[in-house]
Coordinates of N, CA and C in Angstrom, one line a residue:
M1 N -11.2 41.1 8.2 CA -12.2 40.4 8.9 C -11.7 40.1 10.4
D2 N -12.6 40.4 11.3 CA -12.2 40.1 12.7 C -12.3 38.6 13.0
R3 N -11.3 38.0 13.6 CA -11.3 36.6 13.9 C -10.8 36.5 15.4
P4 N -11.6 36.7 16.3 CA -11.1 36.7 17.7 C -10.6 35.4 18.2
W5 N -11.0 34.3 17.6 CA -10.6 33.0 18.0 C -9.1 32.7 17.8
L6 N -8.5 33.5 16.9 CA -7.1 33.3 16.5 C -6.2 33.5 17.7
K7 N -6.6 34.3 18.7 CA -5.7 34.6 19.8 C -5.6 33.4 20.7
F8 N -6.5 32.4 20.6 CA -6.4 31.2 21.4 C -5.6 30.1 20.7
Y9 N -5.2 30.3 19.5 CA -4.4 29.3 18.8 C -3.0 29.1 19.5
E10 N -2.6 27.9 19.6 CA -1.2 27.6 20.1 C -0.2 28.2 19.2
P11 N 1.0 28.5 19.7 CA 2.1 29.0 18.8 C 2.4 28.0 17.7
G12 N 2.6 28.4 16.5 CA 2.9 27.5 15.4 C 1.7 27.0 14.6
V13 N 0.5 27.2 15.2 CA -0.7 26.8 14.4 C -1.0 27.9 13.4
P14 N -1.0 27.5 12.1 CA -1.2 28.6 11.1 C -2.6 29.2 11.1
H15 N -2.7 30.4 10.8 CA -4.0 31.1 10.7 C -4.7 30.9 9.4
H16 N -4.0 30.5 8.4 CA -4.5 30.2 7.1 C -3.9 28.9 6.6
I17 N -4.7 28.1 5.9 CA -4.2 27.0 5.2 C -4.7 26.9 3.8
Q18 N -4.0 26.3 2.9 CA -4.4 26.1 1.5 C -5.2 24.8 1.4
Y19 N -6.4 24.9 1.0 CA -7.2 23.7 0.8 C -7.0 23.1 -0.6
P20 N -6.9 21.8 -0.8 CA -6.8 21.3 -2.1 C -8.1 21.5 -2.9
D21 N -8.0 21.6 -4.2 CA -9.1 21.9 -5.0 C -9.7 20.6 -5.6
V22 N -10.1 19.7 -4.6 CA -10.7 18.4 -5.0 C -11.9 18.2 -4.1
P23 N -12.9 17.4 -4.5 CA -14.0 17.1 -3.6 C -13.5 16.3 -2.3
L24 N -14.2 16.5 -1.2 CA -13.8 15.9 0.0 C -13.7 14.4 -0.1
G25 N -14.6 13.8 -0.7 CA -14.6 12.3 -0.9 C -13.3 11.8 -1.6
R26 N -12.8 12.6 -2.5 CA -11.6 12.3 -3.3 C -10.4 12.3 -2.4
L27 N -10.4 13.1 -1.3 CA -9.3 13.1 -0.4 C -9.1 11.7 0.3
L28 N -10.2 11.1 0.6 CA -10.1 9.7 1.2 C -9.4 8.8 0.1
D29 N -9.9 8.9 -1.1 CA -9.3 8.0 -2.2 C -7.7 8.2 -2.2
H30 N -7.3 9.5 -2.1 CA -5.9 9.8 -2.2 C -5.2 9.2 -1.0
A31 N -5.8 9.3 0.2 CA -5.2 8.7 1.4 C -5.1 7.2 1.3
V32 N -6.1 6.5 0.8 CA -6.1 5.1 0.6 C -4.9 4.7 -0.3
R33 N -4.8 5.5 -1.4 CA -3.7 5.2 -2.4 C -2.3 5.4 -1.8
D34 N -2.2 6.6 -1.1 CA -0.8 7.0 -0.7 C -0.4 6.4 0.7
F35 N -1.4 6.1 1.5 CA -1.0 5.6 2.9 C -1.9 4.4 3.3
P36 N -1.9 3.4 2.5 CA -2.9 2.3 2.8 C -2.7 1.6 4.1
E37 N -1.6 1.6 4.7 CA -1.4 0.9 6.0 C -1.3 1.8 7.2
R38 N -1.5 3.1 7.0 CA -1.5 4.0 8.1 C -2.9 4.0 8.7
E39 N -2.9 4.3 10.0 CA -4.1 4.4 10.8 C -5.0 5.5 10.3
A40 N -6.2 5.2 10.0 CA -7.2 6.3 9.6 C -8.1 6.6 10.8
I41 N -8.4 5.5 11.6 CA -9.3 5.7 12.7 C -8.8 4.8 13.8
I42 N -8.8 5.4 15.0 CA -8.6 4.6 16.2 C -9.8 4.9 17.1
F43 N -10.5 3.8 17.4 CA -11.8 4.0 18.2 C -11.8 2.9 19.3
H44 N -11.8 3.3 20.5 CA -11.8 2.3 21.6 C -10.8 1.3 21.5
G45 N -9.6 1.7 21.0 CA -8.4 0.8 20.9 C -8.4 0.0 19.6
R46 N -9.4 0.0 18.8 CA -9.4 -0.7 17.5 C -8.9 0.2 16.4
K47 N -8.0 -0.2 15.7 CA -7.4 0.6 14.7 C -7.8 0.1 13.3
T48 N -8.1 1.1 12.4 CA -8.6 0.9 11.1 C -7.6 1.6 10.1
T49 N -7.0 0.9 9.2 CA -6.1 1.5 8.2 C -7.0 2.2 7.1
Y50 N -6.3 3.1 6.4 CA -6.9 3.7 5.2 C -7.4 2.7 4.2
R51 N -6.6 1.6 4.0 CA -7.0 0.6 3.1 C -8.3 -0.1 3.6
E52 N -8.4 -0.4 4.8 CA -9.6 -1.0 5.4 C -10.8 -0.1 5.3
L53 N -10.5 1.2 5.6 CA -11.6 2.2 5.6 C -12.1 2.3 4.1
G54 N -11.2 2.4 3.2 CA -11.6 2.5 1.8 C -12.4 1.3 1.3
E55 N -12.1 0.1 1.8 CA -12.8 -1.1 1.4 C -14.3 -1.0 2.0
E56 N -14.4 -0.6 3.2 CA -15.7 -0.5 3.9 C -16.5 0.6 3.2
V57 N -15.9 1.7 2.9 CA -16.6 2.8 2.2 C -17.1 2.3 0.8
A58 N -16.3 1.6 0.1 CA -16.8 1.1 -1.2 C -17.9 0.1 -1.1
K59 N -17.9 -0.7 -0.1 CA -19.0 -1.7 0.2 C -20.3 -0.9 0.5
A60 N -20.1 0.1 1.4 CA -21.3 0.8 1.8 C -21.9 1.7 0.7
A61 N -21.0 2.2 -0.1 CA -21.5 3.0 -1.3 C -22.2 2.1 -2.3
S62 N -21.7 0.9 -2.5 CA -22.4 0.0 -3.4 C -23.8 -0.3 -2.8
G63 N -23.9 -0.6 -1.5 CA -25.1 -0.9 -0.9 C -26.1 0.2 -1.0
L64 N -25.7 1.4 -0.7 CA -26.5 2.6 -0.8 C -27.0 2.8 -2.2
A65 N -26.1 2.7 -3.2 CA -26.5 2.8 -4.6 C -27.6 1.8 -5.0
Q66 N -27.4 0.5 -4.5 CA -28.4 -0.5 -4.8 C -29.7 -0.2 -4.2
K67 N -29.7 0.5 -3.1 CA -31.0 0.9 -2.4 C -31.6 2.1 -3.1
G68 N -30.9 2.7 -4.0 CA -31.4 3.8 -4.8 C -30.9 5.2 -4.5
L69 N -29.9 5.3 -3.7 CA -29.3 6.7 -3.5 C -28.6 7.1 -4.8
K70 N -28.9 8.3 -5.2 CA -28.3 8.8 -6.5 C -27.6 10.1 -6.2
E71 N -26.7 10.5 -7.1 CA -26.0 11.8 -7.1 C -27.0 12.9 -6.9
G72 N -26.6 13.8 -5.9 CA -27.4 15.0 -5.7 C -28.5 14.8 -4.7
Q73 N -28.8 13.6 -4.3 CA -29.9 13.3 -3.3 C -29.3 13.5 -1.9
R74 N -30.2 13.9 -1.0 CA -29.8 14.1 0.4 C -30.0 12.7 1.2
M75 N -29.1 12.5 2.1 CA -29.3 11.3 3.0 C -28.9 11.7 4.4
A76 N -29.8 11.4 5.3 CA -29.4 11.7 6.7 C -28.6 10.6 7.3
I77 N -27.7 10.9 8.2 CA -26.9 10.0 9.0 C -27.3 10.3 10.4
M78 N -27.9 9.3 11.1 CA -28.2 9.5 12.5 C -27.4 8.5 13.3
L79 N -26.1 8.9 13.5 CA -25.2 8.1 14.3 C -24.4 9.0 15.2
P80 N -23.9 8.5 16.3 CA -22.9 9.3 17.1 C -21.6 9.2 16.4
N81 N -20.6 9.9 17.0 CA -19.2 9.9 16.4 C -18.7 8.5 16.6
C82 N -18.6 7.7 15.5 CA -18.1 6.3 15.6 C -17.6 6.0 14.2
P83 N -16.8 4.9 14.1 CA -16.3 4.5 12.8 C -17.4 4.3 11.7
Q84 N -18.6 3.8 12.1 CA -19.6 3.6 11.1 C -20.1 4.9 10.6
Y85 N -20.1 5.9 11.4 CA -20.4 7.3 10.8 C -19.5 7.7 9.7
V86 N -18.2 7.5 10.0 CA -17.2 7.8 9.0 C -17.4 7.1 7.7
V87 N -17.7 5.8 7.8 CA -17.9 4.9 6.6 C -19.1 5.4 5.8
V88 N -20.2 5.6 6.5 CA -21.4 6.0 5.8 C -21.2 7.5 5.2
Y89 N -20.6 8.3 5.9 CA -20.4 9.7 5.5 C -19.6 9.7 4.1
Y90 N -18.5 9.0 4.1 CA -17.7 8.9 2.8 C -18.4 8.1 1.8
A91 N -19.2 7.1 2.1 CA -20.0 6.4 1.1 C -21.0 7.3 0.4
I92 N -21.6 8.1 1.1 CA -22.6 9.0 0.5 C -21.9 10.0 -0.4
L93 N -20.7 10.5 0.0 CA -19.9 11.4 -0.8 C -19.4 10.7 -2.1
K94 N -19.1 9.4 -1.9 CA -18.6 8.7 -3.1 C -19.6 8.6 -4.2
I95 N -20.9 8.5 -3.8 CA -22.0 8.4 -4.7 C -22.3 9.8 -5.3
G96 N -21.9 10.8 -4.6 CA -22.2 12.2 -5.0 C -23.4 12.7 -4.3
G97 N -23.8 12.0 -3.2 CA -25.0 12.4 -2.4 C -24.6 13.6 -1.5
I98 N -25.6 14.1 -0.8 CA -25.4 15.2 0.1 C -25.7 14.7 1.5
V99 N -24.8 14.8 2.4 CA -24.9 14.3 3.8 C -25.7 15.3 4.6
V100 N -26.7 14.8 5.4 CA -27.4 15.6 6.4 C -27.1 14.9 7.7
N101 N -26.4 15.7 8.5 CA -25.9 15.1 9.8 C -27.0 15.3 10.9
V102 N -27.3 14.2 11.6 CA -28.2 14.2 12.8 C -27.5 13.4 13.8
N103 N -26.9 14.0 14.8 CA -26.2 13.3 15.9 C -27.2 13.0 17.0
P104 N -27.5 11.7 17.2 CA -28.5 11.3 18.2 C -28.1 11.7 19.6
M105 N -26.8 11.8 19.9 CA -26.3 12.1 21.2 C -26.7 13.6 21.5
Y106 N -26.6 14.5 20.5 CA -27.0 15.9 20.7 C -28.5 15.9 21.0
W107 N -29.3 15.2 20.2 CA -30.7 15.3 20.3 C -31.1 14.8 21.7
R108 N -30.6 13.7 22.1 CA -31.0 13.1 23.4 C -30.6 14.0 24.5
E109 N -29.5 14.7 24.5 CA -29.0 15.5 25.6 C -29.9 16.8 25.6
N110 N -30.4 17.3 24.5 CA -31.1 18.5 24.5 C -32.6 18.4 24.4
S111 N -33.1 17.1 24.3 CA -34.6 16.9 24.1 C -35.4 17.2 25.3
N112 N -34.8 17.2 26.5 CA -35.5 17.5 27.7 C -35.4 18.9 28.1
S113 N -34.8 19.8 27.3 CA -34.7 21.2 27.7 C -35.9 22.0 27.3
S114 N -36.9 21.5 26.7 CA -38.0 22.3 26.3 C -39.1 22.4 27.3

């Protein structure tokens, strides 16, 4: 398979990696368990640890489930790249939902091009 982008990789960056055979949402659970006090997110100088992120994701997942989100259902997230996006993204995965990404920054930048 031709992969022309590989020539732009910095030296030492592997061309192949082994992905763990677990759902993406479970990887956050593992990070919360294994690295609770490490920084998961740094956004505008505010740091959030994996423990804090895990707690926020659990609260959001509970709220979404109470509102009726069920496993296998789609849910759109219309947020820019921010900590709240990360929380809602993993909350949907925790329930077993399917994330539909809608970045309002992209929409706004391109809405005048028609």
